[in-house]
mmCIF file of C-alpha atoms in Angstrom:
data_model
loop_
_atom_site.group_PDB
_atom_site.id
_atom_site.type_symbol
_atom_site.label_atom_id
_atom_site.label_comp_id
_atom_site.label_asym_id
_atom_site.label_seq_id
_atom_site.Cartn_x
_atom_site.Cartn_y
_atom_site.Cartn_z
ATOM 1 C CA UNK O 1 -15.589 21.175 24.970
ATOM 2 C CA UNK O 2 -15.640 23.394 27.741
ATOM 3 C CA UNK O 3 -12.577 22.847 30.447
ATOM 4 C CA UNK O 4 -11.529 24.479 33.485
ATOM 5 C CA UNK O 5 -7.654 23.668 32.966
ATOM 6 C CA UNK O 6 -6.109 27.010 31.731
ATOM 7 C CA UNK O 7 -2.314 25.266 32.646
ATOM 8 C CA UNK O 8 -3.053 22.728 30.744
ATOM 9 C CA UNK O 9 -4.564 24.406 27.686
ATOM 10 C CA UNK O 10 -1.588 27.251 27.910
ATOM 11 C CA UNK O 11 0.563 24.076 27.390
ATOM 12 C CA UNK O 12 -0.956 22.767 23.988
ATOM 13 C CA UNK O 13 -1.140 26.178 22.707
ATOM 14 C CA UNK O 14 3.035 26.460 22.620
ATOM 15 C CA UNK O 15 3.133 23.396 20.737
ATOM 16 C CA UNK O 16 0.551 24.416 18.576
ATOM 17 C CA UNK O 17 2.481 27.510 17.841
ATOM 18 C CA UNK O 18 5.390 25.588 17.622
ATOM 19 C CA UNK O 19 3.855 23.397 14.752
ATOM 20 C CA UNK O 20 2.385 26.433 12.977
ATOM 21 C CA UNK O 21 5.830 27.029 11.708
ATOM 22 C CA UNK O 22 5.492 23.599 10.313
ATOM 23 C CA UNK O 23 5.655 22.997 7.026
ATOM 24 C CA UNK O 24 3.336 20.858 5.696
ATOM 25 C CA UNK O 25 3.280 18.515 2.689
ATOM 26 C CA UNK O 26 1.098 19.567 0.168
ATOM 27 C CA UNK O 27 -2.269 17.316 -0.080
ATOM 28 C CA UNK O 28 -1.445 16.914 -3.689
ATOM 29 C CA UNK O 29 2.116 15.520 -3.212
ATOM 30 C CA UNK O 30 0.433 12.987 -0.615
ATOM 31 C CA UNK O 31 -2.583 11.690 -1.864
ATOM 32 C CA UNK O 32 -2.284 9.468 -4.404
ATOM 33 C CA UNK O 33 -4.947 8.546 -7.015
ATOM 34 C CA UNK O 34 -5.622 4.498 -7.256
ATOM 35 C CA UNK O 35 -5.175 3.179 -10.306
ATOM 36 C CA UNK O 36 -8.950 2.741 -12.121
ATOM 37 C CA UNK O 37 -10.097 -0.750 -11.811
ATOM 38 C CA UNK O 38 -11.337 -0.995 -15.789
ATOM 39 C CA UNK O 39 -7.816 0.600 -16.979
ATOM 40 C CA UNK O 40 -5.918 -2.186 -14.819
ATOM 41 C CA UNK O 41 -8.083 -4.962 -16.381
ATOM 42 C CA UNK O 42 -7.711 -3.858 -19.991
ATOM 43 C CA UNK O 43 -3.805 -3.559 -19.144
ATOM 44 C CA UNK O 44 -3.846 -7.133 -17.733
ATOM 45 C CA UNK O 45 -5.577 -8.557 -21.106
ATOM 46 C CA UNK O 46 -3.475 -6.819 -23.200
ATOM 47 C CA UNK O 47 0.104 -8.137 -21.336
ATOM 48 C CA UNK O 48 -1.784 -11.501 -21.653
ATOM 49 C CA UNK O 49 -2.920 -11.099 -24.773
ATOM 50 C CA UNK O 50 0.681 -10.680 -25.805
ATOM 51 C CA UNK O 51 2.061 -13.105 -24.143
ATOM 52 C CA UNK O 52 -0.285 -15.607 -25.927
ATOM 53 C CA UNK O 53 1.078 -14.036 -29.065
ATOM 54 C CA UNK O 54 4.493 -14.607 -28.464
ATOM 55 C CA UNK O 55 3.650 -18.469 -27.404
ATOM 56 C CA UNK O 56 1.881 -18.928 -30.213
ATOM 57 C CA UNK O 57 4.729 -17.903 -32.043
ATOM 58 C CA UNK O 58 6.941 -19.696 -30.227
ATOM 59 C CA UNK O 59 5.006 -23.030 -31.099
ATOM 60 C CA UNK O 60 4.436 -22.168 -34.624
ATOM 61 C CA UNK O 61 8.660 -22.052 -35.224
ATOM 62 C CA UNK O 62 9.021 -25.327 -33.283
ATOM 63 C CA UNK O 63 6.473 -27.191 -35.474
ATOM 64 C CA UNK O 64 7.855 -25.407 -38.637
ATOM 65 C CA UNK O 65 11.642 -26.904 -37.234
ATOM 66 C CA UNK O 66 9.940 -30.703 -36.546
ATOM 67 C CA UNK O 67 8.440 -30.287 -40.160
ATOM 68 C CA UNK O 68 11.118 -29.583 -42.240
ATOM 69 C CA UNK O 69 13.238 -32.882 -40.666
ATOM 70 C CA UNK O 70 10.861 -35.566 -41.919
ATOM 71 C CA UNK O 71 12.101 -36.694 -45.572
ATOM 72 C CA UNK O 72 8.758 -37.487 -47.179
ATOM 73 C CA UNK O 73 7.377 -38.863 -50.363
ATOM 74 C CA UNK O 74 8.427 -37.120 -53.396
ATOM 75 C CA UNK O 75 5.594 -37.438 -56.420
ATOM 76 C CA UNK O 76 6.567 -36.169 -59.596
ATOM 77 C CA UNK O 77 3.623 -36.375 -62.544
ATOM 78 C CA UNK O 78 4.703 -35.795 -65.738
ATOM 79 C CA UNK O 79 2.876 -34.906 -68.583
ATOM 80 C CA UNK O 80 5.574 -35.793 -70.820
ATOM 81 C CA UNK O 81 4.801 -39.153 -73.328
ATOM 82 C CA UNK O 82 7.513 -41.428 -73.087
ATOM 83 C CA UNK O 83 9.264 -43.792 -75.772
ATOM 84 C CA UNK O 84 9.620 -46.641 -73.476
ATOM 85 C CA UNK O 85 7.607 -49.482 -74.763
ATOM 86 C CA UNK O 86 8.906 -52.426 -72.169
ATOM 87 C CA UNK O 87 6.312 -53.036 -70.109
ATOM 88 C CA UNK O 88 6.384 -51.587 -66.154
ATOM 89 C CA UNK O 89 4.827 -55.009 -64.608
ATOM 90 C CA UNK O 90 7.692 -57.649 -63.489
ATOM 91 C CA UNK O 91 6.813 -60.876 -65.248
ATOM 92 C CA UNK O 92 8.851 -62.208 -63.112
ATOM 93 C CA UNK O 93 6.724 -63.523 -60.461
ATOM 94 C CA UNK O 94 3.700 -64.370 -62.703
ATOM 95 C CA UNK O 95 0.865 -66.536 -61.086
ATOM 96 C CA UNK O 96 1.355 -69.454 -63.969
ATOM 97 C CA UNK O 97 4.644 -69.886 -63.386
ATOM 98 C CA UNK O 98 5.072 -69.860 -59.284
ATOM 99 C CA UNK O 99 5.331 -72.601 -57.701
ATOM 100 C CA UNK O 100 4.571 -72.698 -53.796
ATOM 101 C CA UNK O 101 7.670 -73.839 -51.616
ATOM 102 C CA UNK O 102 5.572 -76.692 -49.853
ATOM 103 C CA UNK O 103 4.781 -77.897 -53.454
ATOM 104 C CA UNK O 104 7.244 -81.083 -53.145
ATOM 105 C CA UNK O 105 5.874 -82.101 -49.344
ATOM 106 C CA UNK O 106 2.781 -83.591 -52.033
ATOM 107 C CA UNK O 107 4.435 -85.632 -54.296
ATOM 108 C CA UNK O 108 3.527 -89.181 -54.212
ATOM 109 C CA UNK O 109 6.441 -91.922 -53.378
ATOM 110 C CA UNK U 1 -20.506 10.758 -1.370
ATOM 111 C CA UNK U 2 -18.440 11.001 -4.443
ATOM 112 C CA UNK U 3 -15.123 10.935 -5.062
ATOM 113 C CA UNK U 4 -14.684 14.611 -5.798
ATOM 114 C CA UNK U 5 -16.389 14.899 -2.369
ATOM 115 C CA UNK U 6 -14.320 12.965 -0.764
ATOM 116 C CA UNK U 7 -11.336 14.658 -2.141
ATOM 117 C CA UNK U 8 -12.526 17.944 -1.145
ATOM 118 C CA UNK U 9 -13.499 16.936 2.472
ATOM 119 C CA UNK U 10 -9.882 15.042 2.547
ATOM 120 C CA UNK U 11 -7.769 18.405 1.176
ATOM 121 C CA UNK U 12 -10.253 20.181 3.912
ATOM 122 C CA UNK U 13 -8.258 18.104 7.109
ATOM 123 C CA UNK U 14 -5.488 17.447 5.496
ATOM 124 C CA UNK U 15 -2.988 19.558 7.592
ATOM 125 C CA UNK U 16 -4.706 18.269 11.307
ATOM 126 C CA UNK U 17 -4.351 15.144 9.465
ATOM 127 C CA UNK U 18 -1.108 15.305 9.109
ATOM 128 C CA UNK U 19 -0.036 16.111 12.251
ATOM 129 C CA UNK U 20 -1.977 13.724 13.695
ATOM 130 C CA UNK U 21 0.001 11.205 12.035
ATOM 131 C CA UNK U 22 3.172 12.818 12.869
ATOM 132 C CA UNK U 23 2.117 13.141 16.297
ATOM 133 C CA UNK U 24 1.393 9.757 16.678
ATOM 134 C CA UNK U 25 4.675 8.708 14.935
ATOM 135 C CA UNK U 26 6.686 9.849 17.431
ATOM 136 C CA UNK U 27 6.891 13.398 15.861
ATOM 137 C CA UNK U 28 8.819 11.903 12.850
ATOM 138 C CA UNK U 29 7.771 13.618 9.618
ATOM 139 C CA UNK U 30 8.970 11.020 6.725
ATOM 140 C CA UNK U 31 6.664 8.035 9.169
ATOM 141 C CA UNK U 32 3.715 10.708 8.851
ATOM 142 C CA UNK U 33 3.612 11.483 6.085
ATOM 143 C CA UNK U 34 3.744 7.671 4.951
ATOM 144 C CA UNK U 35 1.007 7.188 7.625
ATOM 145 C CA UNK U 36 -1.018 9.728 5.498
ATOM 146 C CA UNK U 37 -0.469 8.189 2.332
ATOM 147 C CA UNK U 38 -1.010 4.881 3.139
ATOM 148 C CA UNK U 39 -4.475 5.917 4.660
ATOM 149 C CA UNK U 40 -5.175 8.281 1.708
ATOM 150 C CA UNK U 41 -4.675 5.026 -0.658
ATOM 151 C CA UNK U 42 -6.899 2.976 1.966
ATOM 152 C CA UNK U 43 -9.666 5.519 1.382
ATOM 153 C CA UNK U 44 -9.274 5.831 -1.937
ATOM 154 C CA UNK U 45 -9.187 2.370 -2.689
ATOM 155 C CA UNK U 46 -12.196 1.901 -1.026
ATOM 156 C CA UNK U 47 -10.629 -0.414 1.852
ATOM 157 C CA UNK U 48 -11.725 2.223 4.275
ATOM 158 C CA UNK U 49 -15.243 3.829 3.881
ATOM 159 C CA UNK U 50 -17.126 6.752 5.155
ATOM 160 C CA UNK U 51 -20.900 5.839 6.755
ATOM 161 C CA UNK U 52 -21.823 9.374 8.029
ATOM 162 C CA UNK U 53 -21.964 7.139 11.696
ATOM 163 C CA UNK U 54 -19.150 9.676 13.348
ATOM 164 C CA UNK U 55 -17.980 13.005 12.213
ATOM 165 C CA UNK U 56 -15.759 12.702 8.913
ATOM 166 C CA UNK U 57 -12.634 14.573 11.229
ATOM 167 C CA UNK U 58 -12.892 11.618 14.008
ATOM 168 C CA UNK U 59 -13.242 8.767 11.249
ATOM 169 C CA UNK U 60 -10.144 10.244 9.404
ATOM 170 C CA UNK U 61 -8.277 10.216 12.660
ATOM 171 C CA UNK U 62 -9.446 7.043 13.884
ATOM 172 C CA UNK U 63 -8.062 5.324 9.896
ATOM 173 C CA UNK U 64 -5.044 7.361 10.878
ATOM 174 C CA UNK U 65 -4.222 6.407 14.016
ATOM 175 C CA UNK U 66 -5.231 2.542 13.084
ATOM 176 C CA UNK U 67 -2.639 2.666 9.594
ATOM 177 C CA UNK U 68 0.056 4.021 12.319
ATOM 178 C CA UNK U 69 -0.013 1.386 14.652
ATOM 179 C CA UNK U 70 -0.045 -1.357 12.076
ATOM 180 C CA UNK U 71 3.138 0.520 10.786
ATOM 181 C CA UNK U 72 4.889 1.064 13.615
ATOM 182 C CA UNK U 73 4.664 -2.523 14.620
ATOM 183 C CA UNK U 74 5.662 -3.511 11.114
ATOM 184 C CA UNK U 75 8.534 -1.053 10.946
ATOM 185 C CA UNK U 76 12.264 -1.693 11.753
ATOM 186 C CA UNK U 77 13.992 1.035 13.114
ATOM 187 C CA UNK U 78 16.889 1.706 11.156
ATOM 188 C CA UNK U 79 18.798 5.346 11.879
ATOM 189 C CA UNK U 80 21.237 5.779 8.981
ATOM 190 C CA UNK U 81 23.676 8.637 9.382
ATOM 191 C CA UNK U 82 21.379 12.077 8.242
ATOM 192 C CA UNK U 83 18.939 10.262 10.851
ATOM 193 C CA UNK U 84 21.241 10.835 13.749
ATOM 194 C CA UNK U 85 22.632 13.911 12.501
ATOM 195 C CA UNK U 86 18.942 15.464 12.453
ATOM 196 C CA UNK U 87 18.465 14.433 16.015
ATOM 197 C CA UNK U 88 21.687 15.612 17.061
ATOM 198 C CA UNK U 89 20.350 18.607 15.652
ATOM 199 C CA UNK U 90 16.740 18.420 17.679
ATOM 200 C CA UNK U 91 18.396 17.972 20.685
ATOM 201 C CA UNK U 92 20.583 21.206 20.660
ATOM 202 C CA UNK U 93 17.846 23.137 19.878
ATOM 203 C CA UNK U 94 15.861 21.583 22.581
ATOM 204 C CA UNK U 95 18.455 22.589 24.992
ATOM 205 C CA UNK U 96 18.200 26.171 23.857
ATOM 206 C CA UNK U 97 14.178 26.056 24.719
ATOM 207 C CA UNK U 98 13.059 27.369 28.091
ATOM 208 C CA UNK U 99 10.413 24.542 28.262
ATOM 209 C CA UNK U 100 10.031 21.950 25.177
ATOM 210 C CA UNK U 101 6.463 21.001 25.609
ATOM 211 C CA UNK U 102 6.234 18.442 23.103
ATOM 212 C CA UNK U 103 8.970 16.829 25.020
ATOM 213 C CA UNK U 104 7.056 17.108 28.383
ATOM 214 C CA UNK U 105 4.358 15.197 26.862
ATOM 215 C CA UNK U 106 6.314 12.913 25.322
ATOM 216 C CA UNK U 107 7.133 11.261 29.123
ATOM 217 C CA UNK U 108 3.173 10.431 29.275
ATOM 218 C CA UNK U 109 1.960 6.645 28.229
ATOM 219 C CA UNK U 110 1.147 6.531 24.710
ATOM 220 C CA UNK U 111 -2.510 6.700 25.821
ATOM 221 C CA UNK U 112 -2.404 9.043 27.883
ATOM 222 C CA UNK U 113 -0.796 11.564 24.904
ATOM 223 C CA UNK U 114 -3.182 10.696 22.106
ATOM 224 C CA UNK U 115 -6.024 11.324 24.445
ATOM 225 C CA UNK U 116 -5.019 14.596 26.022
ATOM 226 C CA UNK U 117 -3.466 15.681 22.219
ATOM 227 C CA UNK U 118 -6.950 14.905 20.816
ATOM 228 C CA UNK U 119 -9.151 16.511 23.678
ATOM 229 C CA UNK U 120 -6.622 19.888 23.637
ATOM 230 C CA UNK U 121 -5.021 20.365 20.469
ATOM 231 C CA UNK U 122 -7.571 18.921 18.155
ATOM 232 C CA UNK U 123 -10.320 20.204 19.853
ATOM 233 C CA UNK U 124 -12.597 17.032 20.654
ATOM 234 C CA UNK U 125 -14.831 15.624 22.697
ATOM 235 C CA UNK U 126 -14.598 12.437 25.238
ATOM 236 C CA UNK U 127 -17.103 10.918 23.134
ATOM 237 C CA UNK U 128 -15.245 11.627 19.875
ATOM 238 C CA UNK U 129 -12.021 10.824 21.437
ATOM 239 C CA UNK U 130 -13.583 7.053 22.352
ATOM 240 C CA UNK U 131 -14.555 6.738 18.667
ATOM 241 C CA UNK U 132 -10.805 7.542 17.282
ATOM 242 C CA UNK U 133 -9.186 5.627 20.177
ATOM 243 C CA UNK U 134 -11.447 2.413 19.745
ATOM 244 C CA UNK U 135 -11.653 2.365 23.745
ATOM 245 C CA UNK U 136 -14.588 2.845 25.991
ATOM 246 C CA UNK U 137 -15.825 6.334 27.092
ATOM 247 C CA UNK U 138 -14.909 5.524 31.005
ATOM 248 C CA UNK U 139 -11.211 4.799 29.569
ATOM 249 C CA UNK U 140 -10.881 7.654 27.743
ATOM 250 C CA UNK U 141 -12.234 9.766 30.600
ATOM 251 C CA UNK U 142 -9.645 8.026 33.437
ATOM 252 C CA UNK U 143 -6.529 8.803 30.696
ATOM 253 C CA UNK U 144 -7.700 12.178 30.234
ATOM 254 C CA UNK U 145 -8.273 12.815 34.000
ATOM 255 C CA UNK U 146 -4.867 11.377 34.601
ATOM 256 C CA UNK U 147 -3.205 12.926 32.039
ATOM 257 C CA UNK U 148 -4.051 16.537 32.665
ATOM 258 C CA UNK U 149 -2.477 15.480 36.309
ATOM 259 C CA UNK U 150 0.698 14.599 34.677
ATOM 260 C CA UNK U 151 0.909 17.559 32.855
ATOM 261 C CA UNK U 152 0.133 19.795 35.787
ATOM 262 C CA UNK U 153 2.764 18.063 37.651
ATOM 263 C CA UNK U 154 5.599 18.116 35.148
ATOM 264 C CA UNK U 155 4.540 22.340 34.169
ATOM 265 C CA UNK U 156 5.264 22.796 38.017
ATOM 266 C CA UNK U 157 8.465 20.671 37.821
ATOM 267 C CA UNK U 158 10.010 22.248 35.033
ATOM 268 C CA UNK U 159 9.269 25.805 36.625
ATOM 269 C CA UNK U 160 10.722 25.133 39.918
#
Protein backbone atom coordinates (compact mmCIF):
# COMPACT_ATOMS: atom_id res chain seq x y z
CA UNK A 1 0.00 0.00 0.00
CA UNK A 2 1.49 2.95 -1.29
CA UNK A 3 1.19 6.25 1.16
CA UNK A 4 2.35 9.66 1.01
CA UNK A 5 2.70 10.06 4.97
CA UNK A 6 6.51 9.76 5.65
CA UNK A 7 5.65 11.37 9.52
CA UNK A 8 3.47 8.99 10.00
CA UNK A 9 5.32 5.93 8.72
CA UNK A 10 8.72 7.32 10.58
CA UNK A 11 6.39 6.93 13.65
CA UNK A 12 5.49 3.10 13.34
CA UNK A 13 8.93 2.32 12.40
CA UNK A 14 10.29 3.36 16.22
CA UNK A 15 7.83 1.15 17.63
CA UNK A 16 8.59 -1.44 15.36
CA UNK A 17 12.16 -1.19 16.38
CA UNK A 18 11.15 -0.93 19.71
CA UNK A 19 9.30 -4.38 19.54
CA UNK A 20 12.15 -6.02 17.62
CA UNK A 21 13.88 -6.25 20.91
CA UNK A 22 10.86 -8.16 21.92
CA UNK A 23 11.03 -11.35 22.94
CA UNK A 24 8.70 -13.53 21.70
CA UNK A 25 7.12 -16.75 22.98
CA UNK A 26 8.08 -19.58 21.16
CA UNK A 27 5.14 -21.01 18.76
CA UNK A 28 5.74 -24.30 20.40
CA UNK A 29 5.25 -23.12 24.03
CA UNK A 30 1.88 -21.45 22.69
CA UNK A 31 0.14 -23.61 20.54
CA UNK A 32 -1.34 -26.28 22.01
CA UNK A 33 -2.34 -29.60 20.36
CA UNK A 34 -6.27 -30.59 21.00
CA UNK A 35 -6.75 -33.57 22.45
CA UNK A 36 -7.75 -36.35 19.45
CA UNK A 37 -11.41 -36.86 19.37
CA UNK A 38 -11.11 -41.01 19.11
CA UNK A 39 -8.44 -41.00 22.16
CA UNK A 40 -11.04 -38.85 24.31
CA UNK A 41 -13.88 -41.31 23.46
CA UNK A 42 -11.98 -44.50 24.23
CA UNK A 43 -10.86 -42.63 27.59
CA UNK A 44 -14.54 -41.81 28.34
CA UNK A 45 -15.61 -45.69 27.86
CA UNK A 46 -12.99 -46.89 29.73
CA UNK A 47 -13.70 -44.37 33.07
CA UNK A 48 -17.29 -45.65 32.39
CA UNK A 49 -16.54 -48.86 31.86
CA UNK A 50 -15.00 -48.85 35.30
CA UNK A 51 -17.28 -47.26 36.97
CA UNK A 52 -19.86 -49.93 35.92
CA UNK A 53 -17.36 -52.35 37.36
CA UNK A 54 -17.14 -50.97 40.59
CA UNK A 55 -21.23 -50.73 40.75
CA UNK A 56 -21.52 -53.94 39.83
CA UNK A 57 -19.43 -54.80 42.55
CA UNK A 58 -20.93 -52.75 44.77
CA UNK A 59 -24.39 -54.57 44.16
CA UNK A 60 -22.97 -57.96 44.10
CA UNK A 61 -21.64 -57.41 48.12
CA UNK A 62 -25.05 -55.94 49.04
CA UNK A 63 -27.00 -58.96 47.69
CA UNK A 64 -24.28 -61.37 49.09
CA UNK A 65 -25.01 -59.26 52.77
CA UNK A 66 -29.18 -59.59 52.20
CA UNK A 67 -28.41 -63.37 51.42
CA UNK A 68 -26.61 -64.56 54.14
CA UNK A 69 -29.50 -62.98 56.78
CA UNK A 70 -32.38 -65.19 55.64
CA UNK A 71 -32.34 -68.51 57.89
CA UNK A 72 -33.61 -71.03 55.35
CA UNK A 73 -34.59 -74.63 55.15
CA UNK A 74 -32.03 -77.00 56.22
CA UNK A 75 -32.42 -80.67 54.31
CA UNK A 76 -30.29 -83.27 55.49
CA UNK A 77 -30.62 -86.88 53.43
CA UNK A 78 -29.12 -89.56 54.92
CA UNK A 79 -28.14 -92.62 53.54
CA UNK A 80 -27.81 -94.19 56.79
CA UNK A 81 -30.64 -97.27 57.60
CA UNK A 82 -32.13 -96.66 60.76
CA UNK A 83 -33.33 -99.11 63.66
CA UNK A 84 -36.42 -97.24 64.38
CA UNK A 85 -39.34 -99.40 63.63
CA UNK A 86 -42.33 -97.01 65.19
CA UNK A 87 -44.01 -95.81 62.53
CA UNK A 88 -43.47 -91.80 61.34
CA UNK A 89 -47.43 -91.23 60.61
CA UNK A 90 -49.41 -89.79 63.84
CA UNK A 91 -52.31 -92.17 64.36
CA UNK A 92 -53.49 -89.79 66.22
CA UNK A 93 -55.84 -88.00 64.09
CA UNK A 94 -56.95 -91.05 61.99
CA UNK A 95 -60.06 -90.56 59.67
CA UNK A 96 -62.07 -93.61 61.61
CA UNK A 97 -61.75 -92.26 64.68
CA UNK A 98 -62.49 -88.23 64.22
CA UNK A 99 -65.35 -87.04 64.96
CA UNK A 100 -66.46 -83.53 63.47
CA UNK A 101 -67.20 -80.80 66.25
CA UNK A 102 -70.81 -80.08 64.79
CA UNK A 103 -71.38 -83.90 65.17
CA UNK A 104 -73.81 -83.42 68.36
CA UNK A 105 -75.94 -80.30 66.60
CA UNK A 106 -77.57 -83.88 64.73
CA UNK A 107 -78.58 -85.91 67.36
CA UNK A 108 -82.18 -86.58 67.57
CA UNK A 109 -84.18 -85.42 70.93
CA UNK B 1 -5.48 -27.93 4.04
CA UNK B 2 -4.06 -30.29 6.53
CA UNK B 3 -3.13 -30.03 9.76
CA UNK B 4 0.60 -30.09 9.21
CA UNK B 5 -0.30 -27.22 6.83
CA UNK B 6 -1.93 -25.43 9.00
CA UNK B 7 0.73 -25.72 11.55
CA UNK B 8 3.31 -24.60 9.25
CA UNK B 9 1.34 -21.55 7.90
CA UNK B 10 0.47 -20.81 11.82
CA UNK B 11 4.48 -21.09 13.05
CA UNK B 12 4.93 -18.86 9.64
CA UNK B 13 2.80 -15.59 11.46
CA UNK B 14 3.25 -16.51 14.57
CA UNK B 15 5.43 -13.55 15.82
CA UNK B 16 2.98 -10.64 13.84
CA UNK B 17 0.52 -12.75 15.50
CA UNK B 18 1.59 -12.23 18.54
CA UNK B 19 1.96 -8.83 18.64
CA UNK B 20 -1.10 -8.30 17.26
CA UNK B 21 -2.61 -9.74 20.20
CA UNK B 22 -0.45 -7.88 22.49
CA UNK B 23 -1.15 -4.84 20.70
CA UNK B 24 -4.60 -5.15 20.97
CA UNK B 25 -4.37 -6.12 24.70
CA UNK B 26 -3.31 -3.04 25.71
CA UNK B 27 0.42 -3.98 25.16
CA UNK B 28 0.15 -6.57 28.03
CA UNK B 29 2.19 -9.68 27.20
CA UNK B 30 0.67 -12.50 29.70
CA UNK B 31 -3.26 -11.20 27.95
CA UNK B 32 -1.44 -11.88 24.47
CA UNK B 33 -0.15 -14.44 24.71
CA UNK B 34 -3.46 -16.04 26.22
CA UNK B 35 -5.20 -14.27 23.27
CA UNK B 36 -2.87 -16.46 21.06
CA UNK B 37 -3.51 -19.56 22.69
CA UNK B 38 -6.93 -19.41 23.02
CA UNK B 39 -7.18 -18.71 19.17
CA UNK B 40 -4.50 -21.37 18.41
CA UNK B 41 -6.94 -23.97 20.35
CA UNK B 42 -10.00 -22.33 18.36
CA UNK B 43 -8.20 -23.24 15.14
CA UNK B 44 -7.10 -26.27 16.10
CA UNK B 45 -10.17 -27.46 17.38
CA UNK B 46 -11.75 -26.72 14.38
CA UNK B 47 -14.14 -23.90 15.94
CA UNK B 48 -12.45 -21.49 13.62
CA UNK B 49 -11.76 -22.55 9.94
CA UNK B 50 -9.77 -21.40 7.04
CA UNK B 51 -11.94 -20.99 3.47
CA UNK B 52 -9.12 -19.50 1.28
CA UNK B 53 -12.05 -16.36 1.06
CA UNK B 54 -9.28 -13.68 2.57
CA UNK B 55 -5.60 -13.98 2.89
CA UNK B 56 -4.61 -16.60 5.73
CA UNK B 57 -2.53 -13.31 7.60
CA UNK B 58 -5.97 -11.15 7.67
CA UNK B 59 -8.16 -14.28 8.78
CA UNK B 60 -5.58 -15.03 11.60
CA UNK B 61 -5.81 -11.44 12.67
CA UNK B 62 -9.37 -11.03 12.29
CA UNK B 63 -9.78 -14.73 14.92
CA UNK B 64 -7.29 -12.71 16.91
CA UNK B 65 -8.64 -9.64 17.31
CA UNK B 66 -12.35 -11.35 17.73
CA UNK B 67 -10.82 -13.99 20.83
CA UNK B 68 -9.42 -10.49 22.37
CA UNK B 69 -12.42 -8.66 22.61
CA UNK B 70 -14.47 -11.53 23.95
CA UNK B 71 -11.60 -11.66 26.61
CA UNK B 72 -11.24 -8.42 27.49
CA UNK B 73 -14.89 -8.04 28.15
CA UNK B 74 -14.82 -11.27 30.11
CA UNK B 75 -11.72 -10.33 32.07
CA UNK B 76 -11.53 -8.68 35.57
CA UNK B 77 -8.80 -6.54 36.07
CA UNK B 78 -7.01 -7.56 38.97
CA UNK B 79 -3.24 -5.85 39.49
CA UNK B 80 -1.58 -7.92 42.23
CA UNK B 81 1.66 -6.49 43.55
CA UNK B 82 4.55 -7.68 40.61
CA UNK B 83 1.65 -6.08 38.35
CA UNK B 84 2.17 -2.63 39.72
CA UNK B 85 5.69 -3.02 40.34
CA UNK B 86 6.21 -3.80 36.45
CA UNK B 87 4.36 -0.67 35.58
CA UNK B 88 6.08 1.33 38.00
CA UNK B 89 8.86 0.07 36.15
CA UNK B 90 7.31 1.04 32.42
CA UNK B 91 6.68 4.28 33.48
CA UNK B 92 10.30 5.29 34.54
CA UNK B 93 11.58 4.11 31.57
CA UNK B 94 9.02 5.95 29.63
CA UNK B 95 10.13 9.07 31.24
CA UNK B 96 13.68 8.44 30.16
CA UNK B 97 12.35 8.20 26.27
CA UNK B 98 12.58 11.32 24.13
CA UNK B 99 9.19 10.39 22.49
CA UNK B 100 7.31 6.97 23.56
CA UNK B 101 5.40 6.32 20.44
CA UNK B 102 3.46 3.49 21.52
CA UNK B 103 2.24 5.80 24.15
CA UNK B 104 1.30 8.56 21.59
CA UNK B 105 -0.88 6.13 19.97
CA UNK B 106 -2.20 4.84 22.80
CA UNK B 107 -4.35 8.44 23.27
CA UNK B 108 -6.19 7.43 19.81
CA UNK B 109 -9.85 5.57 20.04
CA UNK B 110 -9.42 1.99 20.05
CA UNK B 111 -10.44 2.12 16.37
CA UNK B 112 -8.64 4.46 15.33
CA UNK B 113 -5.22 2.39 16.68
CA UNK B 114 -6.06 -1.02 15.30
CA UNK B 115 -6.70 0.56 11.98
CA UNK B 116 -3.69 2.80 11.60
CA UNK B 117 -1.46 -0.27 13.51
CA UNK B 118 -2.79 -2.63 10.79
CA UNK B 119 -2.46 -0.23 7.67
CA UNK B 120 1.39 0.87 9.01
CA UNK B 121 2.93 -1.67 11.01
CA UNK B 122 1.40 -4.75 9.56
CA UNK B 123 1.54 -3.66 6.26
CA UNK B 124 -2.21 -3.94 4.93
CA UNK B 125 -4.55 -2.78 2.85
CA UNK B 126 -8.03 -0.75 3.51
CA UNK B 127 -9.67 -3.63 2.07
CA UNK B 128 -7.82 -6.15 4.26
CA UNK B 129 -8.08 -3.94 7.18
CA UNK B 130 -12.23 -4.02 6.68
CA UNK B 131 -11.99 -7.84 6.63
CA UNK B 132 -9.97 -8.07 10.17
CA UNK B 133 -11.97 -5.16 11.65
CA UNK B 134 -15.50 -6.62 10.61
CA UNK B 135 -16.45 -2.86 9.60
CA UNK B 136 -17.23 -1.41 6.26
CA UNK B 137 -14.50 -0.18 3.83
CA UNK B 138 -15.86 3.68 4.11
CA UNK B 139 -15.28 3.16 8.07
CA UNK B 140 -12.11 1.92 7.89
CA UNK B 141 -11.08 4.60 5.40
CA UNK B 142 -12.66 7.73 7.75
CA UNK B 143 -10.53 6.03 10.98
CA UNK B 144 -7.56 5.78 8.97
CA UNK B 145 -7.91 9.31 7.46
CA UNK B 146 -8.51 10.57 10.94
CA UNK B 147 -6.08 8.78 12.55
CA UNK B 148 -3.03 9.68 10.54
CA UNK B 149 -4.39 13.41 11.57
CA UNK B 150 -4.05 12.55 15.13
CA UNK B 151 -0.82 11.29 14.81
CA UNK B 152 0.46 14.21 12.80
CA UNK B 153 -0.89 16.43 15.38
CA UNK B 154 0.43 14.78 18.53
CA UNK B 155 4.34 14.18 16.47
CA UNK B 156 4.14 18.11 16.20
CA UNK B 157 3.01 18.45 19.86
CA UNK B 158 5.49 16.42 21.40
CA UNK B 159 8.31 18.26 19.31
CA UNK B 160 7.35 21.68 20.18
Amino acid sequence: MKRNDEDVDYFFQEIKKKDSKKNIPEFEDIYIKPIRFRGFLWAKLGVAASFLILAGFYLFNNLKDKNSEFVGIEIILSEEKTINTKSLINNDLAIDTWEPPTSSLIDDF
Amino acid sequence: MDKVELEQLLKRHHRDAFLWAYQICNYNDDDGKEVLQMTYLKIAEGRAVFRDKSEFKTWLFSIIRNTAMDYLKKRVFFDDLDTIEEKFQEVEKIDTDPINYRDLLQRLSNRQQQVLLLAFYHDMTLAQIADVTNLHIGTVRTHYERGKIAVKALIINEKK
